[in-house]
CSV table of C-alpha atoms and ligand atoms in Angstrom, one decimal:
chain,number,residue,atom,x,y,z
A,509,UNK,CA,60.1,102.7,101.6
A,510,UNK,CA,59.4,106.4,101.2
A,511,UNK,CA,57.5,108.1,104.0
A,512,UNK,CA,57.6,111.5,102.3
A,513,UNK,CA,55.6,112.3,99.1
A,514,UNK,CA,57.8,113.1,96.1
A,515,UNK,CA,57.7,116.8,95.1
A,516,UNK,CA,55.4,117.5,92.1
A,517,UNK,CA,58.1,119.6,90.3
A,518,UNK,CA,60.5,116.6,90.6
A,519,UNK,CA,57.9,114.2,89.3
A,520,UNK,CA,57.1,116.4,86.3
A,521,UNK,CA,60.9,116.7,85.4
A,522,UNK,CA,61.3,112.9,85.8
A,523,UNK,CA,58.3,112.3,83.5
A,524,UNK,CA,59.9,114.4,80.9
A,525,UNK,CA,63.3,112.7,81.3
A,526,UNK,CA,62.0,109.1,81.4
A,527,UNK,CA,58.6,109.1,79.7
A,528,UNK,CA,55.3,107.8,81.4
A,529,UNK,CA,55.9,104.1,81.5
A,530,UNK,CA,59.5,104.3,82.6
A,531,UNK,CA,58.5,106.8,85.3
A,532,UNK,CA,56.2,104.2,86.8
A,533,UNK,CA,59.0,101.6,86.9
A,534,UNK,CA,61.3,104.3,88.5
A,535,UNK,CA,58.6,105.1,91.1
A,536,UNK,CA,58.2,101.4,91.9
A,537,UNK,CA,61.9,101.0,92.3
A,538,UNK,CA,61.9,103.8,94.9
A,539,UNK,CA,59.4,101.8,96.9
A,540,UNK,CA,61.9,98.9,97.2
A,541,UNK,CA,64.6,98.7,99.8
A,542,UNK,CA,67.9,100.1,98.6
A,543,UNK,CA,70.3,97.3,97.6
A,544,UNK,CA,73.3,96.9,99.9
A,545,UNK,CA,76.8,96.6,98.3
A,546,UNK,CA,80.4,96.7,99.4
A,547,UNK,CA,83.6,97.4,97.4
A,548,UNK,CA,86.6,95.2,98.5
A,549,UNK,CA,90.0,96.7,99.1
A,550,UNK,CA,92.1,94.6,96.7
A,551,UNK,CA,95.2,95.2,98.8
A,552,UNK,CA,93.7,93.6,101.9
A,553,UNK,CA,92.7,90.4,100.3
A,554,UNK,CA,89.3,89.7,102.0
A,555,UNK,CA,87.5,86.9,100.1
A,556,UNK,CA,84.3,87.9,98.2
A,557,UNK,CA,81.3,87.6,100.6
A,558,UNK,CA,79.3,84.4,100.5
A,559,UNK,CA,76.0,84.6,98.6
A,560,UNK,CA,76.8,87.9,96.9
A,561,UNK,CA,76.6,88.9,93.3
A,562,UNK,CA,79.3,90.8,91.5
A,563,UNK,CA,78.6,94.3,90.1
A,564,UNK,CA,79.1,94.3,86.3
A,565,UNK,CA,81.1,97.5,86.0
A,566,UNK,CA,83.1,97.3,89.2
A,567,UNK,CA,85.3,94.2,89.6
A,568,UNK,CA,85.7,94.6,93.4
A,569,UNK,CA,82.1,95.4,94.2
A,570,UNK,CA,79.5,92.9,95.4
A,571,UNK,CA,75.7,93.1,96.1
A,572,UNK,CA,74.8,91.5,99.4
A,573,UNK,CA,71.5,89.7,100.0
A,574,UNK,CA,70.8,91.5,103.2
A,575,UNK,CA,72.4,94.2,105.3
A,576,UNK,CA,74.8,92.6,107.9
A,577,UNK,CA,75.9,94.4,111.0
A,578,UNK,CA,79.0,96.2,109.6
A,579,UNK,CA,79.8,97.6,113.0
A,580,UNK,CA,80.4,94.1,114.4
A,581,UNK,CA,82.5,92.9,111.4
A,582,UNK,CA,86.3,93.3,112.1
A,583,UNK,CA,87.0,93.3,108.3
A,584,UNK,CA,85.0,96.6,108.1
A,585,UNK,CA,87.2,98.2,110.7
A,586,UNK,CA,90.3,96.8,109.0
A,587,UNK,CA,89.5,98.8,105.8
A,588,UNK,CA,89.1,95.5,104.0
A,589,UNK,CA,86.0,96.9,102.2
A,590,UNK,CA,84.0,100.1,101.9
A,591,UNK,CA,80.2,100.1,102.1
A,592,UNK,CA,79.3,101.9,98.9
A,593,UNK,CA,76.1,101.9,96.7
A,594,UNK,CA,77.0,100.1,93.5
A,595,UNK,CA,76.5,102.9,90.9
A,596,UNK,CA,79.5,104.8,92.3
A,597,UNK,CA,81.8,102.0,91.4
A,598,UNK,CA,81.4,103.0,87.8
A,599,UNK,CA,84.3,105.3,88.4
A,600,UNK,CA,86.6,102.3,88.4
A,601,UNK,CA,85.4,101.4,84.9
A,602,UNK,CA,85.9,105.0,83.8
A,603,UNK,CA,89.4,105.2,85.1
A,604,UNK,CA,90.4,102.0,83.3
A,605,UNK,CA,89.4,103.7,80.0
A,606,UNK,CA,91.5,106.8,80.3
A,607,UNK,CA,95.0,107.2,78.8
A,608,UNK,CA,97.1,108.0,81.9
A,609,UNK,CA,100.8,108.0,82.6
A,610,UNK,CA,102.4,105.2,84.6
A,611,UNK,CA,102.4,107.2,87.8
A,612,UNK,CA,99.3,109.5,87.7
A,613,UNK,CA,98.7,112.5,90.0
A,614,UNK,CA,95.0,112.7,90.8
A,615,UNK,CA,92.7,115.2,92.6
A,616,UNK,CA,89.4,114.4,94.2
A,617,UNK,CA,88.1,117.9,94.9
A,618,UNK,CA,85.0,117.1,96.9
A,619,UNK,CA,86.2,113.9,98.7
A,620,UNK,CA,84.4,113.2,102.0
A,621,UNK,CA,83.5,110.7,103.2
A,622,UNK,CA,85.9,109.1,100.9
A,623,UNK,CA,84.0,106.5,98.9
A,624,UNK,CA,85.4,107.6,95.6
A,625,UNK,CA,88.8,108.6,97.1
A,626,UNK,CA,89.4,105.1,98.4
A,627,UNK,CA,88.4,103.7,94.9
A,628,UNK,CA,90.9,106.1,93.3
A,629,UNK,CA,93.6,105.2,95.9
A,630,UNK,CA,93.2,101.5,94.9
A,631,UNK,CA,93.3,102.4,91.2
A,632,UNK,CA,96.6,104.3,91.7
A,633,UNK,CA,98.1,101.6,93.9
A,634,UNK,CA,101.8,102.0,94.6
A,635,UNK,CA,102.6,104.3,91.7
A,636,UNK,CA,100.2,107.2,91.8
A,637,UNK,CA,99.4,109.9,94.3
A,638,UNK,CA,95.9,111.2,95.2
A,639,UNK,CA,95.2,114.6,96.6
A,640,UNK,CA,91.8,114.2,98.4
A,641,UNK,CA,90.3,117.5,99.4
A,642,UNK,CA,87.3,118.2,101.6
A,643,UNK,CA,86.4,121.8,102.4
A,644,UNK,CA,84.2,121.1,105.5
A,645,UNK,CA,86.3,120.5,108.6
A,646,UNK,CA,84.0,117.9,110.3
A,647,UNK,CA,83.7,115.9,107.1
A,648,UNK,CA,87.5,116.0,106.7
A,649,UNK,CA,87.8,113.9,109.9
A,650,UNK,CA,85.8,111.0,108.4
A,651,UNK,CA,87.7,111.3,105.2
A,652,UNK,CA,90.9,110.9,107.2
A,653,UNK,CA,89.6,107.9,109.1
A,654,UNK,CA,88.5,106.1,106.0
A,655,UNK,CA,91.8,106.9,104.2
A,656,UNK,CA,93.8,105.6,107.1
A,657,UNK,CA,91.8,102.4,107.3
A,658,UNK,CA,92.1,101.9,103.6
A,659,UNK,CA,95.8,101.9,104.3
A,660,UNK,CA,97.6,102.4,101.0
A,661,UNK,CA,99.6,105.5,102.0
A,662,UNK,CA,99.2,107.1,98.6
A,663,UNK,CA,96.9,109.9,99.6
A,664,UNK,CA,97.4,113.5,100.8
A,665,UNK,CA,94.3,115.1,102.5
A,666,UNK,CA,93.7,118.8,102.3
A,667,UNK,CA,91.0,121.1,103.6
A,668,UNK,CA,90.8,123.9,101.1
A,669,UNK,CA,88.2,125.9,99.2
A,670,UNK,CA,88.3,124.9,95.5
A,671,UNK,CA,89.5,128.5,94.7
A,672,UNK,CA,92.8,127.8,96.6
A,673,UNK,CA,93.7,125.2,94.0
A,674,UNK,CA,94.5,127.9,91.4
A,675,UNK,CA,98.0,127.5,92.8
A,676,UNK,CA,98.1,123.9,91.5
A,677,UNK,CA,96.7,124.7,88.0
A,678,UNK,CA,97.7,122.5,85.1
A,679,UNK,CA,98.9,119.8,87.4
A,680,UNK,CA,96.7,116.7,87.5
A,681,UNK,CA,96.3,113.8,85.2
A,682,UNK,CA,92.7,113.6,86.3
A,683,UNK,CA,90.4,115.6,88.5
A,684,UNK,CA,87.2,114.3,90.0
A,685,UNK,CA,84.4,116.7,90.9
A,686,UNK,CA,81.8,114.7,92.7
A,687,UNK,CA,79.8,117.8,93.5
A,688,UNK,CA,77.5,118.6,96.4
A,689,UNK,CA,74.0,118.4,94.8
A,690,UNK,CA,70.3,118.3,95.4
A,691,UNK,CA,70.5,114.5,96.0
A,692,UNK,CA,67.5,113.3,93.8
A,693,UNK,CA,69.4,110.0,93.4
A,694,UNK,CA,69.4,109.4,97.2
A,695,UNK,CA,65.6,109.7,97.7
A,696,UNK,CA,65.3,105.9,98.3
A,697,UNK,CA,68.4,105.5,100.5
A,698,UNK,CA,68.0,108.7,102.4
A,699,UNK,CA,64.3,109.9,102.5
A,700,UNK,CA,65.4,113.0,104.4
A,701,UNK,CA,66.8,114.3,101.1
A,702,UNK,CA,63.2,114.4,99.8
A,703,UNK,CA,62.4,116.9,102.4
A,704,UNK,CA,65.4,119.0,101.6
A,705,UNK,CA,64.6,119.1,97.8
A,706,UNK,CA,63.0,122.2,96.2
A,707,UNK,CA,63.4,123.9,92.8
A,708,UNK,CA,65.1,126.7,94.6
A,709,UNK,CA,67.6,124.3,96.1
A,710,UNK,CA,68.3,122.8,92.6
A,711,UNK,CA,69.2,126.4,91.4
A,712,UNK,CA,71.3,127.0,94.5
A,713,UNK,CA,73.2,123.7,93.9
A,714,UNK,CA,73.7,124.5,90.2
A,715,UNK,CA,75.3,127.9,91.2
A,716,UNK,CA,77.7,126.2,93.6
A,717,UNK,CA,78.6,123.4,91.2
A,718,UNK,CA,79.3,126.0,88.5
A,719,UNK,CA,81.6,127.9,90.8
A,720,UNK,CA,83.4,124.7,91.8
A,721,UNK,CA,83.8,123.7,88.1
A,722,UNK,CA,85.1,127.1,87.1
A,723,UNK,CA,88.0,126.4,89.5
A,724,UNK,CA,88.4,122.7,88.7
A,725,UNK,CA,88.6,123.4,84.9
A,726,UNK,CA,92.1,124.9,85.2
A,727,UNK,CA,93.5,122.0,87.3
A,728,UNK,CA,94.1,119.1,84.9
A,729,UNK,CA,97.2,119.1,82.7
A,730,UNK,CA,96.6,119.8,79.1
A,731,UNK,CA,95.0,116.6,77.8
A,732,UNK,CA,94.2,115.6,81.4
A,733,UNK,CA,90.7,114.6,82.4
A,734,UNK,CA,87.9,116.2,84.3
A,735,UNK,CA,85.3,113.7,85.6
A,736,UNK,CA,82.1,115.3,86.8
A,737,UNK,CA,79.5,113.4,88.8
A,738,UNK,CA,76.4,114.1,90.9
A,739,UNK,CA,73.9,111.9,92.6
A,740,UNK,CA,71.0,113.8,91.0
A,741,UNK,CA,69.0,113.5,87.8
A,742,UNK,CA,68.0,117.0,86.7
A,743,UNK,CA,69.7,118.6,83.7
A,744,UNK,CA,70.3,121.9,85.3
A,745,UNK,CA,72.9,120.4,87.8
A,746,UNK,CA,74.2,118.1,85.1
A,747,UNK,CA,74.1,118.9,81.4
A,748,UNK,CA,74.0,122.7,82.0
A,749,UNK,CA,77.3,122.5,83.8
A,750,UNK,CA,78.8,120.3,81.1
A,751,UNK,CA,77.7,122.9,78.5
A,752,UNK,CA,79.5,125.7,80.4
A,753,UNK,CA,82.7,123.7,80.7
A,754,UNK,CA,82.6,123.2,76.9
A,755,UNK,CA,81.8,126.8,76.1
A,756,UNK,CA,84.2,128.4,78.6
A,757,UNK,CA,87.1,126.0,78.5
A,758,UNK,CA,86.9,124.0,75.3
A,759,UNK,CA,86.8,120.7,77.0
A,760,UNK,CA,86.5,117.7,74.6
A,761,UNK,CA,84.1,114.7,75.0
A,762,UNK,CA,85.2,111.3,76.2
A,763,UNK,CA,83.1,108.2,75.4
A,764,UNK,CA,83.2,105.4,77.9
A,765,UNK,CA,82.3,102.0,76.4
A,766,UNK,CA,79.5,100.3,78.4
A,767,UNK,CA,78.0,96.9,78.3
A,768,UNK,CA,74.2,97.2,77.5
A,769,UNK,CA,73.6,94.4,80.1
A,770,UNK,CA,74.7,96.8,82.8
A,771,UNK,CA,71.5,99.0,82.5
A,772,UNK,CA,73.4,102.3,82.4
A,773,UNK,CA,71.6,105.0,80.4
A,774,UNK,CA,73.9,106.9,78.0
A,775,UNK,CA,72.6,110.1,76.4
A,776,UNK,CA,73.9,113.0,74.4
A,777,UNK,CA,74.4,116.4,75.9
A,778,UNK,CA,74.1,118.9,73.1
A,779,UNK,CA,76.7,121.6,73.4
A,780,UNK,CA,78.1,124.3,71.1
A,781,UNK,CA,80.8,121.9,70.1
A,782,UNK,CA,78.5,119.0,69.4
A,783,UNK,CA,77.1,116.1,71.3
A,784,UNK,CA,78.9,114.9,74.5
A,785,UNK,CA,78.1,111.5,76.0
A,786,UNK,CA,76.8,111.5,79.6
A,787,UNK,CA,75.8,108.5,81.8
A,788,UNK,CA,72.9,108.1,84.2
A,789,UNK,CA,72.1,105.4,86.7
A,790,UNK,CA,68.4,104.9,87.5
A,791,UNK,CA,67.3,102.6,90.3
A,792,UNK,CA,64.8,100.7,88.1
A,793,UNK,CA,67.6,99.8,85.6
A,794,UNK,CA,70.6,99.2,87.9
A,795,UNK,CA,71.1,97.6,91.3
A,796,UNK,CA,72.3,101.0,92.7
A,797,UNK,CA,71.2,104.5,93.5
A,798,UNK,CA,70.9,107.5,91.2
A,799,UNK,CA,74.1,108.8,89.6
A,800,UNK,CA,75.2,111.1,86.8
A,801,UNK,CA,78.7,111.0,85.4
A,802,UNK,CA,80.5,112.6,82.4
A,803,UNK,CA,84.1,112.5,81.4
A,804,UNK,CA,85.8,115.4,79.6
A,805,UNK,CA,89.3,116.0,78.3
A,806,UNK,CA,91.2,119.2,78.5
A,807,UNK,CA,92.3,120.4,75.1
A,808,UNK,CA,96.0,119.9,74.4
A,809,UNK,CA,97.6,123.2,73.9
A,810,UNK,CA,95.5,125.8,75.7
A,811,UNK,CA,97.1,127.0,78.8
A,812,UNK,CA,94.7,129.0,81.0
A,813,UNK,CA,97.0,129.5,84.0
A,814,UNK,CA,100.7,128.9,84.7
A,815,UNK,CA,101.6,125.4,85.8
A,816,UNK,CA,102.4,125.0,89.5
A,817,UNK,CA,106.1,125.1,90.4
A,818,UNK,CA,107.7,122.0,92.0
A,819,UNK,CA,109.2,122.8,95.4
A,820,UNK,CA,113.0,122.7,95.6
A,821,UNK,CA,114.1,124.0,99.0
A,822,UNK,CA,111.4,122.8,101.3
A,823,UNK,CA,110.7,125.2,104.1
A,824,UNK,CA,107.6,124.8,106.2
A,825,UNK,CA,106.9,126.2,109.7
A,826,UNK,CA,105.9,122.9,111.2
A,827,UNK,CA,106.8,120.1,108.8
A,828,UNK,CA,110.3,118.8,108.4
A,829,UNK,CA,111.7,116.2,106.1
A,830,UNK,CA,114.0,113.9,108.0
A,831,UNK,CA,117.3,112.7,106.7
A,832,UNK,CA,117.6,109.1,105.4
A,833,UNK,CA,119.8,108.1,108.3
A,834,UNK,CA,116.8,108.3,110.6
A,835,UNK,CA,116.4,104.6,109.7
A,836,UNK,CA,119.5,103.8,111.8
A,837,UNK,CA,118.8,106.2,114.6
A,838,UNK,CA,119.6,104.4,117.9
A,839,UNK,CA,116.5,105.6,119.7
A,840,UNK,CA,114.3,104.4,116.8
A,841,UNK,CA,115.1,100.8,116.4
A,842,UNK,CA,111.7,99.6,115.3
A,843,UNK,CA,111.5,101.4,112.0
A,844,UNK,CA,112.9,99.5,109.1
A,845,UNK,CA,110.8,100.5,106.1
A,846,UNK,CA,111.8,100.1,102.5
A,847,UNK,CA,114.3,102.6,101.0
A,848,UNK,CA,111.6,104.0,98.8
A,849,UNK,CA,110.0,106.0,101.5
A,850,UNK,CA,110.7,109.5,102.8
A,851,UNK,CA,110.1,110.5,106.4
A,852,UNK,CA,108.6,113.7,107.7
A,853,UNK,CA,108.1,115.0,111.2
A,854,UNK,CA,105.1,117.3,112.2
A,855,UNK,CA,105.3,118.3,115.9
A,856,UNK,CA,106.0,114.9,117.5
A,857,UNK,CA,104.3,112.9,114.8
A,858,UNK,CA,106.3,110.9,112.2
A,859,UNK,CA,105.0,110.2,108.7
A,860,UNK,CA,106.2,108.1,105.8
A,861,UNK,CA,105.5,109.0,102.1
A,862,UNK,CA,106.5,107.2,98.9
A,863,UNK,CA,109.8,108.9,98.0
A,864,UNK,CA,108.9,109.4,94.3
A,865,UNK,CA,106.2,111.9,95.4
A,866,UNK,CA,108.4,114.1,97.7
A,867,UNK,CA,108.7,117.1,95.3
A,868,UNK,CA,105.0,117.1,94.6
A,869,UNK,CA,104.0,116.7,98.2
A,870,UNK,CA,106.3,119.6,99.2
A,871,UNK,CA,104.7,121.7,96.5
A,872,UNK,CA,101.3,120.9,97.9
A,873,UNK,CA,102.3,121.3,101.6
A,874,UNK,CA,103.7,124.8,101.1
A,875,UNK,CA,100.5,125.9,99.3
A,876,UNK,CA,97.6,124.0,100.8
A,877,UNK,CA,96.1,123.2,104.2
A,878,UNK,CA,97.3,119.6,104.6
A,879,UNK,CA,95.4,117.5,107.1
A,880,UNK,CA,97.0,114.1,106.6
A,881,UNK,CA,99.4,112.4,104.2
A,882,UNK,CA,101.1,109.1,103.5
A,883,UNK,CA,101.1,106.9,106.7
A,884,UNK,CA,101.4,108.4,110.1
A,885,UNK,CA,103.8,105.9,111.7
A,886,UNK,CA,103.5,107.1,115.3
A,887,UNK,CA,104.7,109.6,117.8
A,888,UNK,CA,107.9,110.4,119.6
A,889,UNK,CA,107.5,110.6,123.4
A,890,UNK,CA,110.9,112.0,124.5
A,891,UNK,CA,113.3,109.4,123.2
A,892,UNK,CA,110.9,106.6,122.7
A,893,UNK,CA,108.7,105.9,119.7
A,894,UNK,CA,105.0,104.9,120.1
A,895,UNK,CA,103.7,103.2,117.0
A,896,UNK,CA,100.4,104.6,115.8
A,897,UNK,CA,97.1,103.1,114.6
A,898,UNK,CA,97.6,104.3,111.0
A,899,UNK,CA,100.8,102.3,110.7
A,900,UNK,CA,99.1,99.2,112.0
A,901,UNK,CA,96.3,99.5,109.5
A,902,UNK,CA,98.6,100.3,106.6
A,903,UNK,CA,100.2,98.0,104.1
A,904,UNK,CA,103.7,99.1,105.2
A,905,UNK,CA,105.8,96.4,106.9
A,906,UNK,CA,106.2,96.4,110.7
A,907,UNK,CA,109.1,94.0,110.9
A,908,UNK,CA,110.4,94.5,114.4
A,909,UNK,CA,107.2,94.0,116.3
A,910,UNK,CA,105.7,90.9,117.9
A,911,UNK,CA,102.4,90.0,116.2
A,912,UNK,CA,99.4,88.3,117.7
A,913,UNK,CA,96.5,86.9,115.7
A,914,UNK,CA,93.1,87.5,117.4
A,915,UNK,CA,89.9,85.6,117.0
A,916,UNK,CA,86.7,87.4,115.9
A,917,UNK,CA,85.5,87.7,119.5
A,918,UNK,CA,88.9,89.0,120.7
A,919,UNK,CA,89.1,91.5,117.8
A,920,UNK,CA,85.6,92.9,118.7
A,921,UNK,CA,86.8,93.3,122.3
A,922,UNK,CA,89.9,95.0,121.0
A,923,UNK,CA,87.8,97.4,118.8
A,924,UNK,CA,85.6,98.1,121.9
A,925,UNK,CA,88.8,99.1,123.6
A,926,UNK,CA,88.4,96.4,126.2
A,927,UNK,CA,91.4,94.7,127.8
A,928,UNK,CA,92.9,91.9,125.7
A,929,UNK,CA,94.8,88.8,127.1
A,930,UNK,CA,97.9,88.1,125.0
A,931,UNK,CA,99.4,84.7,124.7
A,932,UNK,CA,102.9,86.3,124.0
A,933,UNK,CA,105.1,86.4,127.0
A,934,UNK,CA,107.4,89.2,125.8
A,935,UNK,CA,106.8,92.6,127.1
A,936,UNK,CA,106.4,95.6,124.8
A,937,UNK,CA,104.5,96.5,121.7
A,938,UNK,CA,102.4,93.9,120.0
A,939,UNK,CA,100.7,94.3,116.7
A,940,UNK,CA,97.3,92.7,116.8
A,941,UNK,CA,96.0,91.1,113.6
A,942,UNK,CA,92.6,89.9,112.4
A,943,UNK,CA,93.0,87.2,109.6
A,944,UNK,CA,96.4,88.6,108.9
A,945,UNK,CA,95.3,92.3,108.7
A,946,UNK,CA,96.8,94.8,111.1
A,947,UNK,CA,94.1,96.2,113.4
A,948,UNK,CA,96.2,98.2,116.0
A,949,UNK,CA,98.6,98.0,118.9
A,950,UNK,CA,98.6,96.6,122.4
A,951,UNK,CA,101.3,97.1,125.0
A,952,UNK,CA,102.1,94.0,126.9
A,953,UNK,CA,103.1,94.8,130.5
A,954,UNK,CA,103.5,91.2,131.6
A,955,UNK,CA,100.6,90.7,134.0
A,956,UNK,CA,98.2,92.9,131.9
A,957,UNK,CA,98.1,94.8,128.6
A,958,UNK,CA,97.1,98.2,127.5
A,959,UNK,CA,94.8,98.6,124.5
A,960,UNK,CA,95.9,101.4,122.2
A,961,UNK,CA,93.0,101.4,119.8
A,962,UNK,CA,91.9,105.1,119.2
A,963,UNK,CA,89.0,105.9,121.5
A,964,UNK,CA,87.3,108.0,118.8
A,965,UNK,CA,87.1,104.9,116.6
A,966,UNK,CA,86.0,102.4,119.2
A,967,UNK,CA,82.8,100.3,118.7
A,968,UNK,CA,80.2,101.7,121.1
A,969,UNK,CA,77.6,99.0,120.5
A,970,UNK,CA,77.0,95.8,122.6
B,1361,SAM,N1,83.1,112.0,96.7
B,1361,SAM,C1,82.5,111.7,98.0
B,1361,SAM,C2,82.4,110.2,98.1
B,1361,SAM,O1,82.3,109.4,97.1
B,1361,SAM,O2,82.4,109.7,99.3
B,1361,SAM,C3,81.1,112.3,98.2
B,1361,SAM,C4,81.2,113.8,97.9
B,1361,SAM,S1,79.7,114.7,98.3
B,1361,SAM,C5,78.7,114.3,97.0
B,1361,SAM,C6,80.2,116.3,98.0
B,1361,SAM,C7,81.2,116.9,99.0
B,1361,SAM,O3,81.4,118.3,98.6
B,1361,SAM,C8,80.7,117.0,100.4
B,1361,SAM,O4,81.6,116.3,101.3
B,1361,SAM,C9,80.6,118.4,100.8
B,1361,SAM,O5,81.1,118.7,102.1
B,1361,SAM,C10,81.6,119.0,99.8
B,1361,SAM,N2,81.3,120.5,99.5
B,1361,SAM,C11,80.3,121.2,99.9
B,1361,SAM,N3,80.4,122.5,99.5
B,1361,SAM,C12,81.5,122.5,98.7
B,1361,SAM,C13,82.1,123.6,98.0
B,1361,SAM,N4,81.6,124.8,97.9
B,1361,SAM,N5,83.3,123.3,97.4
B,1361,SAM,C14,83.8,122.0,97.4
B,1361,SAM,N6,83.2,121.0,98.1
B,1361,SAM,C15,82.1,121.3,98.7
């Protein structure tokens, strides 16, 4: 329920957009509690929640009847699902409509906290690579945590201003700009955003979005896609930006077929090249929060900037690609991953990345501020190897470790970083699982064990 009155300028604009009777329904919907929904991680195989309803446009998303304690659910910490309002899942439907190569290269330019990045990561699966970028350092941390827990290992995280991406022009099969906005679509879920709203802020946001889009427009390959989304309704932050993309870069419209039963509002954005379809989600028509999305395609032959060059001789001051024979290194007996991974060392940290993306990754790593990539397997401490949390949470095999399945109560204790009693007699590293999903590592010392769950992730609730 809203405790803040809605600004009169906002109400006036919504009346124009919706008409009087629809405005009343919209305002009534804002007085209802926001629906709670989750999107499952298909790679982690959690069953659909009991007493939930599927979301029409998003095959892995489910509406829950009430809000459970996610913090006390081990599946949540295992990256088995992401708590995401339902409208955002439309991106999955959009991606399924695009004509993409078998192994797409994708960019999410405004990625934190990672809701849409984790969706894209699942869409790309084993074949594609996602570059997830977040310019704000503190928000980059949460993006990293969510990416690690999602566990697919097909994501490179960078922390760069959109302007730095000029070095990767003409490179991506699709680019998502989920832009920072005035947040009108969040008024119900986050009433604080009502307080922050003003006509001046809408103008400020539009200026920022337009600058981001100027950079983003050069990044897809010819005939690649640019997906623009905001969680706001006004046309200044939405249609106005689409018109500039069309006028300045000649982007073409892409129509996304939608089922009328979904309640999504399609309208036409008039541009100098004709009408472009755009999609809005209103809370009185869909079981989700406010969202705007439009899909555009870069024209085929126009080349605004030179394509990025693929790296050949990789030289980096801190990052080193390791030779294939690392797999047989005597001080490293525990690592026996599939052949199709490449290994990198950064300081004493060891990473694995799908081998097919080596050239691209090295191109990115020499140009951008990389914060994380692939799966961090663990750390070297002198001659021994300490397996790390990201490896436990990833889908990569961990063949040479003992495994112990924990109960729900034991898993919660593990996630609180409390001591765990292991039934295994063998000393050494033990991978602890919850319902078959890797949660982290415990070191069995015989009479006691050490809990290696990262302290910054631990549950701090009783
Ligand atoms: N895509 C995210 C998701 O689904 O979880 C939400 C993205 S949020 C709407 C927009 C993001 O853009 C924020 O994380 C914000 O920090 C970032 N941002 C803010 N200013 C920016 C700028 N000038 N350029 C690029 N990104 C910016």
